[in-house]
Short mmCIF file of C-alpha atoms in Angstrom, two decimals:
data_model
loop_
_atom_site.label_atom_id
_atom_site.label_comp_id
_atom_site.label_asym_id
_atom_site.label_seq_id
_atom_site.Cartn_x
_atom_site.Cartn_y
_atom_site.Cartn_z
CA MET X 1 91.74 134.19 88.66
CA ASN X 2 88.41 133.30 87.12
CA PHE X 3 86.88 130.13 88.58
CA GLU X 4 83.51 130.52 86.85
CA GLN X 5 82.27 127.32 85.22
CA ASN X 6 82.16 127.27 81.42
CA GLU X 7 79.86 125.07 79.36
CA ASN X 8 82.44 122.28 79.10
CA LEU X 9 82.82 122.11 82.88
CA LYS X 10 79.04 122.03 83.31
CA MET X 11 78.76 119.16 80.82
CA ILE X 12 81.46 117.16 82.63
CA GLU X 13 79.76 117.85 85.97
CA GLN X 14 76.43 116.59 84.62
CA MET X 15 78.04 113.52 83.06
CA ALA X 16 79.77 112.56 86.32
CA ARG X 17 76.61 113.26 88.33
CA ASP X 18 74.43 111.16 86.03
CA PHE X 19 76.93 108.29 86.15
CA ALA X 20 77.07 108.38 89.95
CA GLU X 21 73.30 108.36 90.26
CA ARG X 22 72.83 105.59 87.70
CA GLU X 23 75.77 103.27 88.38
CA ILE X 24 76.81 103.92 92.01
CA ARG X 25 73.86 105.03 94.15
CA PRO X 26 71.84 101.80 93.76
CA HIS X 27 74.77 99.70 95.03
CA PHE X 28 77.03 101.81 97.26
CA MET X 29 75.74 100.59 100.62
CA GLU X 30 75.90 96.94 99.55
CA TRP X 31 79.51 97.46 98.40
CA ASP X 32 80.30 99.19 101.69
CA GLU X 33 78.78 96.43 103.83
CA THR X 34 80.53 93.62 101.95
CA GLN X 35 83.76 95.55 101.27
CA HIS X 36 83.31 94.71 97.59
CA PHE X 37 85.63 96.49 95.17
CA PRO X 38 83.53 96.83 91.97
CA LYS X 39 86.33 96.58 89.44
CA GLU X 40 83.91 96.37 86.52
CA LEU X 41 82.59 99.85 87.41
CA PHE X 42 85.99 101.38 86.67
CA HIS X 43 85.96 99.99 83.14
CA LYS X 44 82.71 101.96 82.62
CA LEU X 45 84.29 105.07 84.12
CA GLY X 46 87.18 104.62 81.71
CA GLU X 47 84.82 104.57 78.74
CA LEU X 48 83.68 108.06 79.75
CA GLY X 49 87.24 109.36 80.17
CA MET X 50 87.15 109.55 83.95
CA MET X 51 90.07 107.16 84.48
CA GLY X 52 92.41 109.31 82.41
CA VAL X 53 91.16 112.83 83.06
CA LEU X 54 94.63 114.42 82.97
CA VAL X 55 96.14 112.09 80.33
CA PRO X 56 96.63 113.74 76.90
CA GLU X 57 94.46 112.48 74.06
CA GLN X 58 97.51 111.07 72.24
CA TYR X 59 97.74 108.45 75.00
CA GLY X 60 94.03 107.70 75.04
CA GLY X 61 93.08 110.11 77.83
CA ALA X 62 90.55 112.92 78.11
CA GLY X 63 93.26 115.60 77.93
CA LEU X 64 91.61 117.81 80.54
CA GLY X 65 92.91 119.92 83.43
CA TYR X 66 92.57 120.07 87.20
CA PHE X 67 89.25 121.93 87.29
CA GLU X 68 87.61 119.13 85.31
CA TYR X 69 89.38 116.57 87.46
CA MET X 70 88.12 118.20 90.67
CA ILE X 71 84.55 118.12 89.38
CA VAL X 72 84.72 114.44 88.46
CA ILE X 73 86.03 113.47 91.91
CA GLN X 74 83.51 115.70 93.71
CA GLU X 75 80.44 114.41 91.90
CA ILE X 76 81.38 110.80 92.52
CA ALA X 77 82.28 111.45 96.17
CA LYS X 78 78.93 113.18 96.77
CA VAL X 79 77.42 109.72 96.29
CA CYS X 80 80.23 107.41 97.45
CA GLY X 81 83.58 108.38 98.92
CA SER X 82 85.02 104.91 98.28
CA ILE X 83 84.60 105.13 94.52
CA GLY X 84 85.84 108.71 94.56
CA LEU X 85 88.96 107.62 96.43
CA SER X 86 89.74 104.86 93.94
CA VAL X 87 89.26 107.19 90.96
CA ALA X 88 91.52 109.76 92.66
CA ALA X 89 94.30 107.29 93.49
CA HIS X 90 94.25 105.78 90.01
CA ASN X 91 94.38 109.16 88.25
CA SER X 92 96.65 111.26 90.43
CA LEU X 93 99.12 108.69 91.73
CA CYS X 94 99.86 105.73 89.46
CA THR X 95 98.73 107.19 86.14
CA ASN X 96 100.07 110.67 86.79
CA HIS X 97 103.46 109.34 87.94
CA ILE X 98 103.93 107.53 84.63
CA LEU X 99 102.65 110.56 82.71
CA SER X 100 104.96 112.94 84.59
CA PHE X 101 108.18 110.92 84.66
CA GLY X 102 107.87 108.05 82.20
CA THR X 103 109.74 107.68 78.93
CA GLU X 104 107.81 107.93 75.68
CA GLU X 105 107.88 104.12 75.43
CA GLN X 106 106.52 103.76 78.97
CA LYS X 107 103.75 106.25 78.28
CA GLN X 108 102.75 104.47 75.07
CA LYS X 109 102.76 101.12 76.84
CA TYR X 110 100.85 101.93 80.02
CA LEU X 111 98.80 105.11 79.70
CA PRO X 112 96.23 103.92 77.11
CA LYS X 113 95.32 100.90 79.25
CA LEU X 114 95.13 103.00 82.43
CA ALA X 115 93.19 105.86 80.84
CA SER X 116 90.61 103.48 79.35
CA GLY X 117 90.05 101.70 82.66
CA GLU X 118 91.21 98.42 81.11
CA TRP X 119 93.93 98.42 83.79
CA ILE X 120 93.60 99.69 87.36
CA GLY X 121 96.65 101.44 88.83
CA ALA X 122 98.25 101.25 92.28
CA TRP X 123 100.99 103.39 93.84
CA GLY X 124 103.33 102.08 96.52
CA LEU X 125 105.13 104.46 98.86
CA THR X 126 103.89 103.69 102.40
CA GLU X 127 105.21 100.82 104.52
CA ALA X 128 104.19 99.43 107.91
CA ASN X 129 106.67 101.59 109.82
CA THR X 130 107.28 104.37 107.30
CA GLY X 131 104.16 106.41 106.64
CA SER X 132 105.06 110.07 106.89
CA ASP X 133 108.73 109.10 107.39
CA ALA X 134 109.11 107.70 103.88
CA MET X 135 112.91 107.99 103.66
CA ARG X 136 113.28 105.14 106.18
CA MET X 137 111.63 102.68 103.82
CA LYS X 138 112.88 99.09 103.99
CA CYS X 139 111.66 97.96 100.59
CA VAL X 140 114.89 97.70 98.59
CA ALA X 141 115.89 97.15 94.97
CA LYS X 142 119.34 95.88 94.02
CA LYS X 143 120.84 95.88 90.54
CA GLU X 144 121.76 92.49 89.06
CA GLY X 145 122.86 92.67 85.44
CA ASN X 146 120.15 94.45 83.44
CA GLU X 147 117.50 93.77 86.10
CA TRP X 148 116.53 95.12 89.51
CA VAL X 149 115.62 92.66 92.27
CA LEU X 150 112.92 94.07 94.54
CA ASN X 151 112.27 92.82 98.10
CA GLY X 152 109.94 94.21 100.74
CA THR X 153 106.34 95.09 101.52
CA LYS X 154 104.18 98.15 100.94
CA ASN X 155 101.13 98.82 103.13
CA TRP X 156 97.89 100.78 102.85
CA ILE X 157 97.96 100.59 99.07
CA THR X 158 94.80 101.43 97.16
CA HIS X 159 94.16 98.55 94.70
CA GLY X 160 96.95 96.49 96.28
CA ILE X 161 95.27 93.23 95.22
CA SER X 162 93.20 94.21 92.18
CA GLY X 163 95.57 96.70 90.54
CA ASP X 164 96.98 95.58 87.19
CA VAL X 165 100.09 97.75 87.41
CA ALA X 166 101.82 99.51 90.29
CA VAL X 167 104.32 102.33 90.53
CA VAL X 168 106.55 101.31 93.44
CA LEU X 169 109.12 103.39 95.34
CA ALA X 170 112.09 101.37 96.62
CA ARG X 171 115.39 102.21 98.28
CA THR X 172 118.33 101.89 95.90
CA GLY X 173 120.81 103.88 98.00
CA ASP X 174 121.61 104.62 101.62
CA LEU X 175 119.01 104.95 104.36
CA LEU X 176 117.73 108.55 104.76
CA ASP X 177 119.30 109.59 101.44
CA SER X 178 116.71 111.59 99.48
CA ASN X 179 118.65 110.65 96.34
CA GLY X 180 118.59 106.96 97.23
CA ILE X 181 115.01 106.02 96.25
CA THR X 182 113.92 104.93 92.77
CA ALA X 183 110.50 104.47 91.16
CA PHE X 184 109.65 101.30 89.23
CA VAL X 185 106.67 100.16 87.17
CA VAL X 186 105.68 96.62 88.17
CA GLU X 187 103.01 94.68 86.29
CA ARG X 188 100.69 92.22 87.99
CA GLY X 189 101.80 88.70 87.15
CA THR X 190 105.51 89.52 87.49
CA PRO X 191 107.08 86.58 89.41
CA GLY X 192 107.67 87.52 93.04
CA PHE X 193 104.92 90.19 93.10
CA LYS X 194 101.61 89.58 94.86
CA GLY X 195 98.92 91.28 96.89
CA GLY X 196 98.75 90.65 100.63
CA LYS X 197 96.39 91.38 103.50
CA LYS X 198 93.30 93.43 102.70
CA GLU X 199 92.54 96.00 105.41
CA ASN X 200 89.18 95.95 107.23
CA LYS X 201 88.50 99.67 107.40
CA LEU X 202 86.18 102.06 109.25
CA GLY X 203 85.21 103.84 106.04
CA MET X 204 86.03 103.86 102.33
CA ARG X 205 85.23 100.15 102.53
CA ALA X 206 84.53 99.63 98.82
CA SER X 207 87.94 101.06 97.91
CA GLU X 208 90.38 98.19 98.22
CA THR X 209 93.33 98.83 100.55
CA ALA X 210 95.94 96.07 100.80
CA GLU X 211 99.62 95.11 100.96
CA LEU X 212 102.00 94.80 98.03
CA ILE X 213 104.54 92.02 98.62
CA PHE X 214 107.80 91.62 96.70
CA GLU X 215 109.97 88.53 97.09
CA ASP X 216 112.97 88.47 94.74
CA CYS X 217 110.81 90.26 92.19
CA ARG X 218 112.88 90.87 89.05
CA ILE X 219 112.12 94.07 87.23
CA PRO X 220 113.67 94.88 83.84
CA GLU X 221 115.78 98.01 83.61
CA GLU X 222 113.33 99.57 81.15
CA ASN X 223 110.74 99.69 83.97
CA VAL X 224 112.72 102.29 85.95
CA LEU X 225 110.69 105.54 86.03
CA GLY X 226 112.91 108.57 85.48
CA GLU X 227 116.41 108.71 86.86
CA ILE X 228 117.79 106.20 89.37
CA GLY X 229 117.69 107.80 92.81
CA ALA X 230 115.09 110.43 91.86
CA GLY X 231 112.07 108.53 93.16
CA PHE X 232 111.58 110.41 96.43
CA LYS X 233 111.62 113.80 94.73
CA GLN X 234 109.23 112.47 92.09
CA ALA X 235 106.89 111.22 94.81
CA MET X 236 106.80 114.62 96.52
CA LYS X 237 105.81 116.27 93.23
CA ILE X 238 103.13 113.65 92.63
CA LEU X 239 101.74 114.24 96.12
CA ASP X 240 101.43 117.97 95.38
CA GLY X 241 98.81 117.10 92.77
CA GLY X 242 97.45 114.25 94.86
CA ARG X 243 96.56 116.71 97.61
CA ILE X 244 94.25 118.49 95.19
CA SER X 245 92.46 115.24 94.41
CA ILE X 246 92.07 114.26 98.09
CA GLY X 247 90.88 117.80 98.79
CA ALA X 248 88.31 117.40 96.01
CA LEU X 249 87.31 114.04 97.49
CA ALA X 250 86.82 115.68 100.90
CA LEU X 251 84.85 118.50 99.30
CA GLY X 252 82.55 116.04 97.53
CA ILE X 253 81.89 114.17 100.77
CA ALA X 254 81.17 117.46 102.57
CA LYS X 255 78.80 118.59 99.81
CA GLY X 256 77.00 115.25 99.90
CA ALA X 257 76.55 115.49 103.68
CA MET X 258 75.44 119.11 103.40
CA GLU X 259 72.85 118.40 100.70
CA ALA X 260 71.44 115.48 102.67
CA SER X 261 71.27 117.64 105.80
CA VAL X 262 69.46 120.49 104.06
CA ARG X 263 66.86 118.10 102.60
CA TYR X 264 66.31 116.39 105.92
CA SER X 265 66.05 119.63 107.91
CA LYS X 266 63.24 120.80 105.62
CA GLU X 267 61.37 117.49 105.88
CA ARG X 268 61.83 116.59 109.56
CA GLU X 269 59.29 118.22 111.86
CA GLN X 270 59.50 118.76 115.60
CA PHE X 271 57.22 120.96 117.73
CA GLY X 272 54.96 121.42 114.73
CA GLN X 273 57.49 122.81 112.26
CA PRO X 274 60.50 121.81 110.13
CA ILE X 275 63.69 121.69 112.18
CA ALA X 276 65.30 124.03 109.60
CA ASN X 277 63.27 126.79 111.24
CA PHE X 278 65.21 126.41 114.48
CA GLN X 279 68.25 128.63 114.80
CA ALA X 280 70.35 125.80 116.26
CA ILE X 281 69.96 123.85 112.98
CA ALA X 282 70.02 126.85 110.65
CA PHE X 283 73.29 128.10 112.11
CA LYS X 284 74.88 124.66 111.67
CA LEU X 285 73.89 124.78 107.99
CA ALA X 286 75.30 128.30 107.68
CA ASP X 287 78.67 127.20 109.08
CA MET X 288 78.73 124.11 106.87
CA ALA X 289 77.98 126.12 103.73
CA THR X 290 80.58 128.78 104.53
CA GLU X 291 83.38 126.31 105.20
CA ILE X 292 82.53 124.30 102.08
CA GLU X 293 82.72 127.49 100.01
CA ALA X 294 86.10 128.38 101.53
CA SER X 295 87.39 124.86 100.82
CA GLU X 296 86.30 125.12 97.21
CA MET X 297 88.05 128.45 96.74
CA LEU X 298 91.34 127.11 98.13
CA LEU X 299 91.11 124.03 95.93
CA SER X 300 90.31 126.16 92.88
CA GLU X 301 93.39 128.28 93.53
CA ALA X 302 95.51 125.14 93.75
CA ALA X 303 93.97 123.76 90.54
CA ASP X 304 94.63 127.06 88.76
CA LEU X 305 98.29 127.06 89.85
CA LYS X 306 98.67 123.42 88.80
CA ASN X 307 97.13 124.05 85.37
CA ARG X 308 99.55 126.95 84.84
CA GLY X 309 102.55 124.84 85.87
CA GLU X 310 103.40 127.03 88.87
CA ASN X 311 104.57 125.94 92.31
CA VAL X 312 101.56 124.50 94.11
CA THR X 313 103.16 122.93 97.20
CA LYS X 314 101.91 125.43 99.80
CA VAL X 315 98.45 126.03 98.37
CA SER X 316 97.71 122.37 97.67
CA ALA X 317 98.73 121.49 101.23
CA MET X 318 96.49 124.27 102.56
CA ALA X 319 93.60 123.13 100.38
CA LYS X 320 93.95 119.47 101.34
CA TYR X 321 94.34 120.26 105.03
CA TYR X 322 91.40 122.63 105.22
CA ALA X 323 89.00 120.67 102.98
CA SER X 324 89.65 117.40 104.78
CA GLU X 325 89.09 118.89 108.23
CA VAL X 326 85.94 120.65 106.98
CA SER X 327 84.70 117.36 105.53
CA VAL X 328 84.92 115.68 108.94
CA LYS X 329 83.24 118.65 110.63
CA VAL X 330 80.40 118.86 108.09
CA ALA X 331 79.76 115.11 108.21
CA THR X 332 79.75 115.21 112.02
CA GLU X 333 77.23 118.05 112.04
CA GLY X 334 75.19 116.14 109.48
CA VAL X 335 74.88 113.21 111.85
CA GLN X 336 73.84 115.62 114.61
CA ILE X 337 71.16 117.21 112.42
CA PHE X 338 69.74 113.78 111.58
CA GLY X 339 69.77 112.87 115.27
CA GLY X 340 69.12 109.20 115.97
CA TYR X 341 68.48 108.53 112.29
CA GLY X 342 71.94 109.89 111.49
CA TYR X 343 73.43 107.04 113.51
CA THR X 344 71.77 104.39 111.34
CA LYS X 345 72.77 102.99 107.98
CA ASP X 346 69.31 103.75 106.56
CA PHE X 347 70.33 107.38 106.06
CA PRO X 348 73.40 108.61 104.13
CA VAL X 349 75.22 110.79 106.66
CA GLU X 350 76.69 107.96 108.75
CA LYS X 351 78.63 106.79 105.70
CA PHE X 352 79.83 110.32 104.91
CA TYR X 353 80.90 110.48 108.57
CA ARG X 354 82.96 107.28 108.30
CA ASP X 355 84.41 108.07 104.88
CA SER X 356 85.41 111.65 105.69
CA LYS X 357 88.03 110.73 108.28
CA LEU X 358 90.34 109.09 105.75
CA CYS X 359 90.75 112.47 104.02
CA THR X 360 92.63 113.82 107.06
CA ILE X 361 95.04 110.84 106.94
CA GLY X 362 95.63 109.67 103.37
CA GLU X 363 98.29 111.25 101.11
CA GLY X 364 99.73 113.14 104.06
CA THR X 365 98.03 113.63 107.42
CA SER X 366 96.72 117.01 108.54
CA GLU X 367 99.80 117.28 110.74
CA ILE X 368 102.09 116.71 107.75
CA GLN X 369 100.17 119.33 105.76
CA LYS X 370 100.85 121.84 108.56
CA LEU X 371 104.53 120.89 108.41
CA VAL X 372 104.60 121.46 104.62
CA ILE X 373 102.73 124.77 104.92
CA SER X 374 104.94 126.11 107.71
CA ARG X 375 108.13 125.12 105.87
CA GLU X 376 106.94 126.92 102.74
CA ILE X 377 106.03 130.03 104.74
CA LEU X 378 109.37 130.10 106.55
CA LYS X 379 111.24 129.43 103.30
CA ASP X 380 109.61 132.52 101.78
#
């Protein structure tokens, strides 16, 4: 495996970095404080191909692979985890689900608008009482003629209010039947479909998280994604790739916290010298750098497997688990290095600290990743 960056990867990295510095850094704390979801920003990201990184050019996307995708997420997350999270959810969940399982007509209809950033995508799996235990979902869809009638609520949905289109998983069979869940594409404005409560979160505050509510929402048969009853299995495959994107998000947050910590440790003086000269600080930086490097290698292996179409379940779970836990650890150490200043909103590490925690929860908790990893090991 050769993970060395080529010129194309370096160009994409610079493009994403320049965009983040120009369009995000001047505003990210204001967005965080007010919980403002800057929808107009994602139209600009779409113009640069960052809302359809994995979408083939024939559908209006950038037609790139997972290494490029990782770099885009990382560079954005180094400045603002919230924006990185929204870009990740849009690309790897909603858009990728339609790309992976949609008919040609569905791809032609939805992917160009999603890849351009004209439309923002949402993905609905989680419910109030069914997070990790998704097969107990209560959101149901019943067939009536050539339509499906959807009733229920989805919770913790990125872009639940502002999303223009959502891929929604609903029960169409018996409870606990892995072949009894179906995926649907639901457009905003469909009667019976609305956004609900917006969550007031610890971190990732500029990434909108809200309910999806369905009340006798009629969905035409042509909006079924893939086969009826195959939704749960589709979702598990989508989450395999989603773990790479959340891992990349965690890695970007960790790198941002690390870079800020290195700069500060060289500038901050105590006892007549920079604190970087003290072994207690230098060793923290050494641990941070080592664990970031290990996270990146695991994620690169997962990206390589995904690009080659090989089974990525175990490695993507390992990469997401490790990178997310490292992100929390690095951000925590960053706050410690900054001392009292690290506890204020005038310096960047407190936001990295708050944002990092979501990475150990979203798209499968660390505990679920261990379950996936152990099952794959024992299966082998």
